Amino acid sequence: MKPDQFGAPQCAVFGVFDGHGEDGDHCSIFAKQRVPVQMTKQMKKDPSNIDGCYTKAFVQSNIDMHKEPFDDIASGTTAITVLFDGKTMHVANVGDSRAVVAEMKGGLEERPPSIPVISCKFHMRPITGEQVLEHPSILAFVA
C-alpha cells in the first residue's frame, strides 16, 4: 500500500502473505492485491475505525477469493500486516503468521549479540505511541 493510499500521509502498511497448498501462490498473490483494495474502500467509509476496517477488508477479501477459479479450500494463505497510523501501530494476522516488534538503539555496529523477546498478546488492538514511549527498550512478540 502507498503511504497516502487512505488519504492519510502518516499511514504506512507492511504485509507478508504466505501461501500453502497447490494453489497457495495464487491465494497469496490474490490476498496481497485484494486486501489493500478492500482496506482502502473500508477506510473511505469509516476512517476512524481502523481495526473494524482491517477486519472487514480481510473478510471481504476471503469472500472474493472463494469466487476465483483457483482452489482456496485445500490451498490458502496466511497473512501478517502492520499498519502504522502516526504513532499508533495496528497488527492483523490470519492463520499462523506473526510479527515481531523490536526497537534497535544505536547503529548496526552496536547491535547486541542476542535480542530479548517477551511474549504478549494483542488481538486487533493498537499499540499506542504512549505505550512505546513508556517502554522503549522492550521488544515484543505479537501473537
XYZ file of C-alpha atoms in Angstrom:
143
model
C 0.000 0.000 0.000
C 1.133 3.522 -0.671
C 1.684 5.826 2.331
C -1.101 8.197 1.223
C -3.463 5.471 -0.015
C -6.105 6.234 2.626
C -5.777 9.993 2.282
C -3.531 9.992 5.342
C 0.165 10.564 4.605
C 1.115 9.414 8.099
C -0.023 5.847 7.268
C 2.292 3.065 6.157
C 1.375 -0.603 5.721
C 3.616 -3.652 5.543
C 2.477 -7.214 4.952
C 3.536 -10.764 4.221
C 1.164 -13.285 2.629
C 2.385 -16.891 2.843
C 0.535 -19.294 0.552
C 0.189 -23.013 1.177
C -1.152 -25.901 -0.850
C -1.080 -26.466 -4.591
C -2.652 -23.072 -5.344
C -1.122 -21.247 -2.396
C 0.804 -18.914 -4.677
C -2.462 -17.842 -6.337
C -4.095 -17.347 -2.934
C -1.253 -15.260 -1.514
C -0.942 -13.094 -4.627
C -4.705 -12.562 -4.678
C -4.740 -11.576 -0.984
C -1.715 -9.305 -1.414
C -3.562 -7.457 -4.167
C -7.097 -7.567 -2.740
C -6.583 -6.685 0.945
C -5.204 -3.183 0.163
C -8.100 -2.517 -2.225
C -10.626 -3.593 0.398
C -8.805 -1.668 3.131
C -8.952 1.481 1.017
C -12.706 1.022 0.452
C -13.333 0.452 4.140
C -11.176 3.402 5.241
C -13.141 5.728 2.961
C -16.358 4.602 4.680
C -15.137 4.813 8.286
C -11.603 6.234 8.680
C -11.879 6.466 12.464
C -12.355 2.692 12.870
C -9.092 1.229 11.582
C -9.495 -2.089 13.418
C -13.014 -2.567 12.057
C -11.824 -1.643 8.574
C -8.985 -4.158 8.876
C -11.409 -6.943 9.829
C -13.863 -6.098 7.045
C -11.035 -5.899 4.485
C -9.786 -9.394 5.338
C -13.284 -10.892 5.494
C -14.325 -9.382 2.149
C -11.043 -10.456 0.544
C -11.721 -14.008 1.712
C -15.264 -13.883 0.300
C -13.868 -12.567 -3.000
C -11.227 -15.310 -3.082
C -13.927 -18.001 -2.920
C -15.221 -16.700 -6.278
C -11.853 -17.159 -8.016
C -11.163 -20.152 -10.296
C -8.256 -21.498 -8.194
C -8.648 -23.855 -5.227
C -8.870 -21.968 -1.932
C -10.253 -24.889 0.059
C -7.192 -27.185 0.164
C -4.954 -24.181 -0.553
C -4.850 -20.776 1.070
C -2.659 -18.129 2.600
C -1.673 -16.822 5.972
C -1.128 -13.108 6.426
C 0.561 -10.696 8.773
C 0.124 -6.988 8.202
C 1.142 -3.945 10.194
C -0.412 -0.525 9.672
C 1.330 2.484 11.170
C -1.029 5.414 11.678
C 1.016 8.242 13.097
C 2.255 6.961 16.464
C -0.181 4.038 16.566
C 0.573 0.577 15.199
C -2.211 -1.845 14.207
C -1.328 -5.507 13.651
C -3.600 -8.028 11.932
C -2.897 -11.657 11.229
C -4.714 -14.533 9.588
C -3.520 -18.055 10.262
C -0.222 -18.696 11.998
C 1.734 -15.713 10.676
C 3.097 -13.474 13.424
C 5.036 -10.220 13.773
C 7.987 -9.381 15.963
C 8.034 -5.796 17.187
C 11.520 -4.570 18.012
C 13.468 -1.408 18.603
C 17.174 -1.135 17.956
C 19.111 1.607 19.648
C 22.358 2.800 18.119
C 23.736 1.766 14.769
C 24.009 -1.703 13.310
C 27.582 -1.965 14.548
C 26.242 -1.655 18.123
C 23.750 -4.498 17.722
C 23.611 -6.785 20.789
C 24.615 -10.423 20.288
C 21.080 -11.522 21.207
C 17.734 -9.757 21.158
C 15.452 -10.275 24.165
C 11.867 -11.043 23.202
C 8.943 -11.152 25.590
C 5.611 -12.754 24.850
C 2.495 -10.593 24.820
C -0.872 -10.716 23.104
C -2.707 -8.012 21.228
C -5.881 -9.083 19.474
C -6.655 -6.414 16.882
C -5.741 -3.730 19.426
C -3.340 -0.959 18.524
C -0.096 -0.360 20.365
C -0.183 3.337 21.063
C 2.756 5.677 20.780
C 2.445 6.306 24.523
C 2.933 2.584 25.247
C 6.025 2.536 23.057
C 7.375 5.635 24.784
C 6.699 4.163 28.244
C 8.695 1.022 27.471
C 11.227 1.985 24.789
C 13.626 -0.878 25.486
C 11.065 -3.697 25.365
C 10.915 -5.920 22.342
C 7.582 -7.683 21.972
C 6.383 -10.740 20.135
C 2.904 -10.007 18.865
C 0.830 -13.172 18.906
